[in-house]
Coordinates of C-alpha atoms in Angstrom, one line a residue:
M1 CA -62.7 -34.7 14.7
W2 CA -62.8 -32.6 18.0
K3 CA -63.7 -28.9 16.7
T4 CA -66.6 -29.7 14.4
K5 CA -69.9 -31.3 14.7
R6 CA -70.0 -34.6 13.6
S7 CA -73.8 -35.1 13.9
T8 CA -74.4 -32.1 11.6
V9 CA -74.3 -32.6 7.6
K10 CA -71.8 -29.7 7.5
G11 CA -69.5 -31.1 10.7
Y12 CA -69.9 -34.7 9.4
F13 CA -69.2 -34.2 5.0
L14 CA -67.3 -30.6 4.7
A15 CA -65.0 -30.6 8.5
G16 CA -67.4 -28.0 9.9
G17 CA -66.6 -25.6 6.4
E18 CA -63.6 -23.9 8.8
M19 CA -60.9 -25.7 6.5
V20 CA -58.2 -23.6 5.1
W21 CA -56.7 -23.0 1.7
W22 CA -53.5 -25.1 2.3
P23 CA -55.0 -28.2 3.5
V24 CA -57.6 -27.7 1.1
G25 CA -55.0 -28.0 -1.6
A26 CA -53.2 -30.5 0.1
S27 CA -56.4 -32.7 0.2
L28 CA -57.1 -32.0 -3.6
F29 CA -54.0 -33.4 -4.2
A30 CA -53.6 -35.8 -2.2
S31 CA -57.3 -37.0 -3.2
N32 CA -56.3 -37.3 -7.1
V33 CA -52.7 -39.0 -6.8
G34 CA -53.4 -42.7 -5.7
S35 CA -51.7 -45.8 -6.4
G36 CA -52.9 -45.8 -10.5
H37 CA -51.1 -42.6 -10.4
F38 CA -48.0 -44.2 -9.5
I39 CA -47.9 -47.4 -11.0
G40 CA -49.6 -46.3 -14.4
L41 CA -47.8 -42.7 -14.9
A42 CA -44.7 -44.8 -14.2
G43 CA -45.6 -47.6 -16.3
S44 CA -46.4 -44.9 -19.1
G45 CA -43.5 -43.1 -18.8
A46 CA -41.4 -46.5 -19.0
A47 CA -43.3 -48.1 -21.9
S48 CA -44.3 -44.5 -24.4
G49 CA -42.4 -41.1 -22.4
I50 CA -43.2 -38.2 -20.9
A51 CA -47.1 -37.7 -23.0
A52 CA -49.2 -39.0 -20.1
T53 CA -48.2 -36.0 -17.8
A54 CA -50.5 -34.2 -20.5
Y55 CA -53.9 -35.4 -18.0
E56 CA -51.9 -34.0 -15.1
W57 CA -50.9 -30.8 -17.0
N58 CA -54.8 -30.6 -18.4
G59 CA -55.7 -31.0 -14.3
M60 CA -53.4 -28.0 -13.8
F61 CA -56.5 -25.5 -15.2
C62 CA -59.4 -27.4 -14.5
V63 CA -58.8 -27.3 -10.8
L64 CA -58.6 -24.0 -11.4
V65 CA -61.8 -23.5 -13.3
L66 CA -63.6 -25.6 -10.6
A67 CA -62.3 -22.7 -8.3
W68 CA -63.3 -19.6 -10.4
L69 CA -66.7 -20.6 -12.1
F70 CA -68.3 -23.7 -10.8
L71 CA -67.8 -23.4 -6.8
P72 CA -69.7 -20.1 -6.3
I73 CA -72.2 -21.9 -8.0
Y74 CA -72.3 -24.9 -6.1
I75 CA -72.1 -22.5 -2.6
A76 CA -74.7 -20.2 -3.7
A77 CA -76.9 -23.4 -4.6
G78 CA -75.9 -25.0 -0.6
V79 CA -75.6 -28.2 -2.3
T80 CA -73.0 -30.9 -0.3
T81 CA -73.5 -33.9 -3.2
M82 CA -73.4 -33.3 -7.1
P83 CA -76.8 -35.4 -7.7
E84 CA -77.7 -33.0 -5.2
Y85 CA -77.2 -30.0 -7.5
L86 CA -78.6 -31.9 -10.3
Q87 CA -81.6 -32.1 -8.5
R88 CA -82.1 -29.0 -6.9
R89 CA -81.4 -27.4 -10.6
F90 CA -83.8 -29.8 -12.9
G91 CA -85.8 -31.1 -11.1
G92 CA -87.3 -34.7 -11.0
K93 CA -85.4 -38.3 -9.8
R94 CA -84.5 -39.8 -13.0
M95 CA -81.7 -37.6 -13.3
Q96 CA -79.9 -38.6 -9.5
I97 CA -80.9 -42.2 -10.5
F98 CA -78.8 -41.9 -13.3
L99 CA -76.0 -40.0 -12.4
A100 CA -75.7 -42.6 -9.0
I101 CA -75.7 -46.1 -12.2
L102 CA -72.9 -44.2 -14.0
Y103 CA -71.3 -42.8 -10.4
L104 CA -71.1 -46.7 -9.9
F105 CA -69.7 -48.1 -13.4
I106 CA -66.8 -45.3 -13.1
Y107 CA -66.0 -46.6 -9.2
I108 CA -65.9 -50.2 -10.9
F109 CA -64.3 -49.6 -14.4
T110 CA -61.7 -46.7 -13.4
K111 CA -60.9 -47.1 -9.5
I112 CA -61.6 -50.2 -7.5
S113 CA -60.3 -53.0 -9.7
V114 CA -57.9 -50.6 -10.7
D115 CA -56.1 -50.3 -7.2
M116 CA -56.5 -53.6 -6.5
Y117 CA -54.4 -54.6 -9.6
A118 CA -52.1 -52.0 -8.6
G119 CA -51.7 -53.1 -5.1
A120 CA -51.4 -56.7 -6.2
L121 CA -48.5 -55.9 -8.9
F122 CA -46.6 -54.6 -5.8
I123 CA -46.7 -57.2 -3.6
Q124 CA -45.9 -59.8 -6.5
Q125 CA -43.0 -57.9 -7.0
A126 CA -41.8 -56.9 -3.5
L127 CA -42.4 -61.1 -2.4
H128 CA -43.0 -63.1 -5.2
W129 CA -46.7 -64.3 -4.9
D130 CA -49.1 -64.9 -7.3
L131 CA -50.8 -61.7 -6.4
Y132 CA -51.7 -59.0 -8.9
V133 CA -50.1 -55.3 -7.4
A134 CA -49.4 -52.4 -5.6
V135 CA -48.6 -48.5 -5.3
I136 CA -46.0 -46.9 -3.1
G137 CA -43.3 -43.8 -4.4
L138 CA -39.8 -43.5 -5.1
L139 CA -39.1 -39.6 -5.2
V140 CA -35.3 -39.3 -4.6
I141 CA -34.5 -41.7 -7.6
T142 CA -35.0 -38.7 -10.1
A143 CA -32.0 -37.1 -9.2
V144 CA -30.3 -40.6 -10.1
Y145 CA -29.9 -39.0 -13.3
T146 CA -30.1 -35.3 -14.8
V147 CA -32.9 -35.2 -17.5
A148 CA -29.9 -34.8 -19.9
D149 CA -28.3 -38.2 -19.4
L150 CA -32.5 -39.4 -19.4
Q151 CA -33.3 -38.7 -22.5
D152 CA -29.7 -40.1 -23.7
R153 CA -30.1 -43.0 -22.3
Y154 CA -33.9 -44.1 -22.5
F155 CA -33.3 -44.1 -26.4
K156 CA -30.6 -47.0 -25.6
A157 CA -32.5 -48.9 -23.7
V158 CA -33.3 -51.7 -25.9
T159 CA -34.9 -55.3 -24.4
S160 CA -32.9 -57.9 -25.5
N161 CA -35.0 -60.1 -26.0
R162 CA -36.8 -58.2 -28.9
D163 CA -37.3 -59.9 -32.3
G164 CA -34.8 -57.5 -34.6
N165 CA -36.3 -57.2 -37.7
S166 CA -39.7 -55.1 -35.9
S167 CA -40.5 -52.0 -33.7
C168 CA -41.4 -54.2 -30.6
G169 CA -39.5 -53.1 -27.7
L170 CA -38.1 -49.7 -29.1
P171 CA -38.2 -46.7 -27.4
R172 CA -40.7 -44.5 -29.1
E173 CA -39.6 -41.5 -31.0
D174 CA -41.7 -38.9 -29.7
A175 CA -41.0 -40.1 -25.6
F176 CA -39.7 -36.2 -24.7
H177 CA -43.2 -35.1 -26.7
I178 CA -46.7 -34.1 -25.7
F179 CA -47.8 -33.0 -28.5
R180 CA -47.5 -35.9 -30.7
D181 CA -48.8 -36.9 -34.5
P182 CA -52.5 -36.1 -34.5
V183 CA -53.5 -39.4 -36.8
T184 CA -50.9 -42.3 -36.0
S185 CA -49.6 -41.4 -32.9
D186 CA -50.7 -43.3 -29.5
L187 CA -51.9 -39.7 -27.9
P188 CA -52.8 -37.2 -31.1
W189 CA -51.9 -33.3 -29.4
P190 CA -56.1 -32.7 -31.1
G191 CA -57.4 -35.3 -28.7
V192 CA -55.1 -34.1 -25.7
L193 CA -56.0 -30.4 -26.0
V194 CA -59.8 -31.1 -26.0
G195 CA -61.0 -35.0 -26.0
M196 CA -58.7 -35.0 -22.4
T197 CA -60.4 -31.4 -21.4
L198 CA -64.0 -33.1 -21.1
P199 CA -63.1 -35.9 -18.4
S200 CA -60.6 -34.2 -16.6
L201 CA -63.6 -30.9 -16.5
W202 CA -66.1 -33.8 -15.1
Y203 CA -63.4 -34.9 -12.1
W204 CA -62.5 -32.2 -11.4
C205 CA -65.7 -29.6 -11.3
T206 CA -68.1 -32.2 -11.1
D207 CA -66.8 -35.5 -9.4
Q208 CA -68.1 -36.0 -5.4
V209 CA -64.5 -36.6 -3.9
I210 CA -62.9 -33.5 -5.2
V211 CA -65.9 -30.9 -5.1
Q212 CA -66.5 -31.9 -1.8
R213 CA -62.9 -30.9 -0.4
S214 CA -63.4 -27.7 -1.7
L215 CA -66.9 -27.2 -0.2
A216 CA -65.4 -27.7 3.2
A217 CA -63.3 -24.5 2.6
K218 CA -64.1 -21.9 5.3
N219 CA -65.0 -19.4 2.3
L220 CA -64.5 -18.9 -1.2
S221 CA -60.9 -17.2 -0.9
H222 CA -59.5 -20.1 1.1
A223 CA -61.0 -21.8 -1.6
K224 CA -59.6 -20.7 -4.6
G225 CA -56.3 -20.5 -2.5
G226 CA -56.8 -24.5 -2.1
A227 CA -57.0 -25.2 -6.0
L228 CA -53.9 -22.6 -6.7
L229 CA -52.3 -24.8 -4.4
A230 CA -53.1 -28.1 -5.8
S231 CA -52.8 -26.8 -9.4
Y232 CA -49.1 -25.6 -8.5
L233 CA -48.5 -29.4 -7.1
K234 CA -49.7 -31.0 -10.5
I235 CA -46.5 -30.0 -11.8
L236 CA -44.7 -32.8 -10.0
P237 CA -45.9 -35.9 -11.1
L238 CA -43.6 -35.9 -14.5
F239 CA -40.8 -35.9 -11.2
M240 CA -42.2 -38.1 -9.1
M241 CA -43.7 -40.5 -11.2
V242 CA -43.0 -40.4 -15.0
F243 CA -38.9 -40.1 -15.3
P244 CA -38.7 -42.5 -12.5
G245 CA -41.0 -45.1 -14.8
M246 CA -38.2 -44.0 -17.7
I247 CA -34.9 -44.5 -15.1
S248 CA -36.4 -48.0 -14.5
R249 CA -36.6 -48.9 -18.3
I250 CA -33.2 -47.8 -17.9
L251 CA -31.7 -49.4 -15.5
F252 CA -34.1 -53.1 -15.9
P253 CA -34.8 -52.5 -19.8
D254 CA -35.2 -56.7 -20.0
L255 CA -38.0 -56.7 -17.3
V256 CA -40.0 -53.2 -17.8
A257 CA -39.6 -53.1 -21.7
C258 CA -40.2 -57.0 -22.5
A259 CA -40.7 -57.4 -26.1
D260 CA -42.2 -61.2 -26.1
P261 CA -45.6 -62.1 -24.4
A262 CA -44.2 -65.4 -23.6
I263 CA -41.3 -63.6 -21.6
C264 CA -43.2 -61.1 -20.1
K265 CA -46.4 -63.1 -19.3
E266 CA -43.3 -65.0 -17.4
I267 CA -42.2 -62.0 -15.7
C268 CA -45.2 -60.0 -14.6
G269 CA -47.8 -62.6 -15.5
N270 CA -49.1 -60.1 -18.6
P271 CA -48.3 -61.0 -21.9
S272 CA -49.7 -57.5 -23.0
G273 CA -46.3 -55.5 -21.3
C274 CA -44.7 -55.5 -17.8
S275 CA -44.8 -51.7 -18.1
D276 CA -46.4 -51.4 -15.1
I277 CA -43.3 -52.9 -12.9
A278 CA -41.5 -50.1 -13.5
Y279 CA -42.4 -48.2 -10.3
P280 CA -42.3 -51.3 -7.8
K281 CA -39.0 -52.8 -9.4
L282 CA -37.5 -49.2 -8.5
V283 CA -38.7 -49.6 -4.9
I284 CA -38.1 -53.4 -4.5
E285 CA -34.4 -53.6 -6.3
L286 CA -32.9 -50.0 -5.1
L287 CA -34.0 -49.6 -1.3
P288 CA -32.7 -51.2 1.6
I289 CA -34.3 -54.1 2.8
G290 CA -35.9 -51.7 6.2
L291 CA -37.3 -49.4 4.7
R292 CA -38.8 -51.2 1.5
G293 CA -40.4 -53.2 4.7
L294 CA -41.7 -50.3 5.9
M295 CA -42.9 -48.6 2.6
M296 CA -45.0 -51.7 2.0
S297 CA -46.6 -51.3 4.8
V298 CA -47.5 -48.2 4.2
M299 CA -48.6 -48.7 1.1
I300 CA -50.6 -51.5 2.2
A301 CA -52.6 -49.3 4.7
A302 CA -52.8 -47.1 2.0
L303 CA -53.9 -49.4 -0.7
M304 CA -56.9 -50.3 2.3
S305 CA -57.9 -46.7 3.2
S306 CA -58.3 -46.0 -0.6
L307 CA -61.0 -49.0 -0.9
T308 CA -62.8 -48.7 2.2
S309 CA -63.2 -45.1 1.3
I310 CA -64.7 -46.0 -2.7
F311 CA -66.6 -49.0 -1.3
N312 CA -68.1 -46.3 1.7
S313 CA -69.3 -43.9 -1.3
S314 CA -70.5 -46.7 -3.8
S315 CA -72.3 -48.2 -0.7
T316 CA -74.1 -45.3 0.2
I317 CA -75.1 -43.9 -3.4
F318 CA -76.7 -47.6 -4.1
T319 CA -78.6 -47.7 -0.8
M320 CA -79.7 -44.3 -0.8
D321 CA -80.1 -43.1 -4.6
L322 CA -81.0 -46.3 -5.8
W323 CA -82.2 -48.7 -3.2
R324 CA -84.5 -46.5 -1.5
H325 CA -85.8 -44.9 -4.5
F326 CA -87.4 -48.6 -5.2
R327 CA -88.3 -49.5 -1.5
P328 CA -89.2 -45.7 0.1
L329 CA -90.4 -47.8 3.5
S330 CA -86.7 -49.4 3.2
S331 CA -85.8 -49.8 7.6
E332 CA -82.3 -48.3 8.5
W333 CA -81.8 -52.3 9.2
E334 CA -82.8 -53.3 5.9
L335 CA -81.0 -50.1 4.3
M336 CA -77.3 -51.3 6.5
I337 CA -77.7 -55.0 4.9
V338 CA -78.4 -54.3 1.3
G339 CA -75.3 -51.4 1.8
R340 CA -72.9 -54.1 3.1
V341 CA -74.0 -57.1 0.8
F342 CA -73.6 -54.2 -1.9
V343 CA -69.2 -53.8 -1.0
L344 CA -69.5 -57.8 -1.1
L345 CA -70.9 -57.5 -5.1
L346 CA -68.6 -54.8 -6.0
V347 CA -65.5 -56.7 -4.4
V348 CA -66.8 -59.9 -6.9
I349 CA -67.1 -57.7 -9.8
S350 CA -64.2 -55.7 -9.2
I351 CA -61.7 -58.9 -9.0
L352 CA -63.5 -60.9 -12.2
W353 CA -63.2 -57.1 -13.9
I354 CA -58.8 -57.0 -13.6
P355 CA -58.3 -59.6 -16.0
L356 CA -59.9 -57.0 -18.9
V357 CA -57.6 -54.1 -16.8
Q358 CA -54.4 -56.0 -17.3
A359 CA -55.4 -56.7 -21.3
S360 CA -56.6 -53.5 -22.1
Q361 CA -54.5 -50.7 -23.8
G362 CA -51.1 -52.9 -24.1
G363 CA -51.0 -53.4 -20.7
Q364 CA -50.7 -49.8 -19.5
L365 CA -52.5 -48.6 -16.8
F366 CA -52.9 -45.5 -16.4
I367 CA -54.0 -45.7 -20.1
Y368 CA -56.7 -47.6 -19.2
I369 CA -57.9 -45.2 -16.8
Q370 CA -57.7 -42.9 -19.3
S371 CA -60.4 -45.1 -21.7
I372 CA -62.6 -45.8 -19.9
S373 CA -62.9 -42.2 -18.3
S374 CA -63.3 -40.5 -21.9
Y375 CA -66.2 -43.2 -22.5
L376 CA -68.3 -42.4 -19.7
Q377 CA -67.7 -38.7 -18.1
P378 CA -67.8 -36.9 -21.4
P379 CA -71.7 -36.8 -20.6
I380 CA -71.6 -36.2 -17.7
A381 CA -69.7 -33.0 -17.9
V382 CA -71.5 -31.4 -20.5
V383 CA -74.7 -32.0 -18.6
F384 CA -73.4 -29.8 -15.9
I385 CA -71.5 -27.5 -18.0
L386 CA -75.1 -27.1 -19.4
G387 CA -76.6 -26.9 -15.8
C388 CA -74.4 -24.3 -14.4
F389 CA -74.0 -21.8 -17.2
W390 CA -77.0 -22.2 -20.0
K391 CA -80.3 -21.3 -17.7
R392 CA -82.8 -22.4 -20.7
T393 CA -81.1 -26.3 -20.3
N394 CA -84.7 -28.3 -18.9
E395 CA -84.8 -31.6 -17.1
K396 CA -85.8 -33.3 -20.4
G397 CA -82.4 -31.4 -22.3
A398 CA -80.4 -33.1 -20.1
F399 CA -81.6 -36.7 -19.4
C400 CA -81.7 -37.3 -22.7
G401 CA -77.9 -35.5 -23.4
L402 CA -76.8 -38.4 -20.7
L403 CA -79.0 -41.3 -21.7
L404 CA -77.9 -41.1 -25.4
G405 CA -74.0 -40.4 -24.2
M406 CA -74.1 -42.8 -22.0
A407 CA -75.3 -45.3 -24.9
M408 CA -72.6 -44.2 -27.2
G409 CA -70.2 -44.5 -24.3
M410 CA -71.1 -47.9 -23.7
I411 CA -71.0 -49.2 -26.7
R412 CA -67.3 -48.2 -27.5
M413 CA -66.3 -49.5 -24.4
V414 CA -67.8 -53.3 -24.4
L415 CA -65.8 -53.1 -28.2
D416 CA -62.5 -52.5 -26.9
F417 CA -63.2 -55.3 -24.6
V418 CA -64.2 -57.0 -27.1
Y419 CA -61.7 -56.1 -29.4
L420 CA -58.2 -56.2 -27.7
P421 CA -55.6 -54.8 -29.0
P422 CA -52.8 -57.3 -30.4
Q423 CA -50.2 -57.7 -28.9
C424 CA -46.8 -57.1 -30.5
G425 CA -45.5 -58.4 -34.5
E426 CA -49.9 -59.3 -34.9
P427 CA -51.9 -57.9 -37.2
D428 CA -54.3 -55.3 -36.4
Q429 CA -57.5 -57.0 -37.1
R430 CA -60.4 -54.8 -35.0
P431 CA -63.1 -52.8 -36.4
A432 CA -62.7 -49.2 -37.7
V433 CA -64.3 -47.6 -35.1
V434 CA -61.9 -49.0 -32.6
K435 CA -58.9 -49.2 -34.4
D436 CA -58.9 -45.8 -36.1
V437 CA -61.1 -43.5 -33.5
H438 CA -58.5 -42.7 -31.2
Y439 CA -60.3 -42.6 -27.3
L440 CA -59.5 -38.8 -27.4
Y441 CA -61.3 -38.3 -30.7
F442 CA -64.3 -40.4 -29.3
S443 CA -64.3 -38.3 -26.5
M444 CA -64.5 -35.3 -28.2
I445 CA -67.1 -37.1 -30.2
L446 CA -69.5 -38.0 -27.5
G447 CA -69.3 -34.6 -25.8
M448 CA -70.7 -33.0 -29.0
A449 CA -73.2 -35.7 -29.7
S450 CA -74.6 -35.0 -25.9
L451 CA -74.1 -31.4 -26.4
I452 CA -76.4 -31.1 -29.1
V453 CA -78.6 -33.5 -28.0
A454 CA -79.2 -31.6 -24.2
V455 CA -79.5 -28.5 -26.5
A456 CA -81.8 -29.5 -29.2
V457 CA -84.1 -31.2 -26.8
S458 CA -84.1 -28.1 -24.2
L459 CA -84.9 -25.6 -26.9
L460 CA -87.8 -28.0 -28.2
T461 CA -89.8 -28.4 -24.8
E462 CA -90.6 -26.1 -22.4
P463 CA -88.5 -24.1 -20.5
P464 CA -87.5 -25.0 -16.9
P465 CA -89.2 -23.1 -13.8
E466 CA -87.6 -19.5 -13.2
E467 CA -87.5 -20.3 -9.4
R468 CA -85.8 -23.6 -9.9
V469 CA -83.4 -21.7 -11.8
R470 CA -82.3 -19.0 -9.7
S471 CA -82.4 -21.0 -6.7
A472 CA -79.7 -23.3 -8.8
L473 CA -77.5 -20.6 -10.4
D474 CA -77.8 -17.2 -8.1
G475 CA -74.7 -17.2 -6.8
K476 CA -72.6 -13.7 -5.4
K477 CA -71.8 -10.9 -7.7
A478 CA -69.8 -12.0 -10.8
S479 CA -66.2 -11.0 -11.5
K480 CA -65.9 -9.2 -14.8
L481 CA -64.6 -13.3 -16.6
M482 CA -67.2 -14.6 -14.9
R483 CA -69.8 -12.0 -16.7
L484 CA -67.8 -12.4 -19.6
M485 CA -68.6 -16.1 -19.5
L486 CA -72.1 -15.9 -18.7
W487 CA -72.6 -13.3 -21.2
L488 CA -71.4 -16.1 -24.0
C489 CA -73.6 -18.5 -22.7
G490 CA -76.6 -16.5 -23.1
M491 CA -77.3 -16.1 -19.5
E492 CA -78.3 -12.4 -18.0
R493 CA -76.4 -10.5 -15.2
Q494 CA -77.4 -12.0 -11.7
D495 CA -78.7 -9.3 -9.3
G496 CA -77.2 -8.7 -6.1
D497 CA -80.1 -8.5 -4.4
A498 CA -81.8 -11.5 -5.3
T499 CA -78.5 -13.6 -4.3
Q500 CA -78.6 -12.2 -1.0
A501 CA -82.2 -13.4 -0.4
A502 CA -81.7 -16.6 -2.1
A503 CA -78.8 -17.1 0.3
G504 CA -80.8 -15.8 3.4
T505 CA -83.1 -19.1 2.5
K506 CA -80.7 -21.5 2.8
G507 CA -79.4 -20.7 6.4
E508 CA -76.9 -23.6 7.3
T509 CA -77.4 -25.5 4.3
A510 CA -74.9 -23.1 2.4
M511 CA -71.6 -24.9 2.8
A512 CA -69.3 -21.8 2.5
S513 CA -69.3 -17.8 2.1
A514 CA -68.5 -16.0 -0.7
K515 CA -66.9 -13.6 0.4
E516 CA -63.8 -12.1 -0.6
A517 CA -62.0 -9.8 0.7
P518 CA -60.6 -7.1 -1.8
A519 CA -57.2 -7.1 -1.1
V520 CA -57.0 -11.2 -0.5
K521 CA -58.9 -11.2 -4.2
H522 CA -56.7 -9.5 -6.2
I523 CA -53.9 -11.3 -4.5
L524 CA -55.3 -14.4 -5.6
N525 CA -56.4 -13.2 -9.3
V526 CA -52.6 -12.1 -9.7
N527 CA -51.7 -16.0 -8.6
L528 CA -54.2 -17.4 -11.1
M529 CA -52.5 -15.8 -13.7
L530 CA -48.8 -17.0 -12.5
C531 CA -50.5 -20.2 -11.9
L532 CA -52.0 -20.3 -15.6
S533 CA -48.7 -18.7 -16.7
A534 CA -46.7 -21.3 -15.8
G535 CA -49.3 -24.3 -16.6
V536 CA -48.8 -22.8 -20.5
F537 CA -44.9 -22.6 -20.3
L538 CA -44.7 -26.4 -19.5
W539 CA -46.8 -27.3 -22.3
A540 CA -44.8 -25.3 -24.8
Y541 CA -41.5 -26.4 -23.4
F542 CA -42.0 -29.7 -23.9
A543 CA -44.7 -29.5 -26.6

């Protein structure tokens, strides 16, 4: 606040472009990990074991893809927001409008309603109020048990109120494996490797909240350093959230692992299951009263901060990208009123959506978030990948691919809420497309369909103007890895002089320097290999 010019775009939105690597990395991790993680990851750990950790460790790689492949392009294009990049790359207005609408859907379905539900659940467990859920962390609990004891006791954590003739309430046999059966499991391994990566690339490489943190770095080296720090920190959720959730099931099996819908309804208000109370239960039962109250106050403050940030971003997208497009002569006073009214509308829609959050995916909040992400985010990821790495992509192809992808994703999402998963012991009467096609497999299908349509339409229509492609894609002289990537995608090697000329025309809009000192660049690349090796080891060890 004190050091930057907040009256300028660069100063207000990007901290003056002066952030060094460690606050960039910490901000990336803190922006990613929220109430949905503490409630949802712990709940998934209690319900089905460590498999949900795959989402976190997938992010280890995708945040590095952002820094090494996408960020040089964003910096060279001199953009502040992701819709602005698509506008610069493809031209026209409909891509920007369409993306704004899609982002609002994503915010409502996966952010606002989830945060509200998570906040209410925590308060419900703490104060026994008839609310919905909240969030706070307890890392020390993991040290109560060694991993070996945890593995032994988790399989014995069976609720006493289950029907002895069914599998309801029993821990999964593959609870300590990330790679699971490709047909019958809750997280099939091909979907984990491929279907999970598309939404993850959208989140880490194209979502405004994440990319904006990296664009605020003082140069590309600090952005890469921040990405490396965030990638290393992504190792922690298994120990911070998943294992404590599994420990909670061991300590409170009749509550966290309840199997009877009527009993679950009485315990947590959700007949689908009570695994999401795992983390709050640890905090409420094991912390002393004073510390419990302190953590509740911190949780409520964090929840309010999270919600206000999302409300602000959503309101800005609606008023500036949608309302102002349809009413270009609207006054500033009108925009302010519309923005505030829209926030109220968001609150109402999100509250009405909470019962569907509760009932979806067997009561597992984190799996609900990931399933909705798999229905809405892959088409956006495909459009950004094509826009960044294939210069033949034009606006018609990108828009058609995005339109088809959104239509398919919305249909599957509606079917998911119309045909809810059966409760334990009930027959599964859902249609085959819902029952037999896992959401991660659907993510793969969605991405492939969007890719085929975008490529086909682009090839069948006129190529984009050369000057538009150059202004959006010219970056620093590519590394060998980058040049190989560009060659595989059919792009020509960029010319350094053209890059400098393009950068010179941008003036102050270029958000960070793309220059890297050779020694620092080598250190970063060595750390990149170390981080990738650590990620591969973790995947292999827990596979």
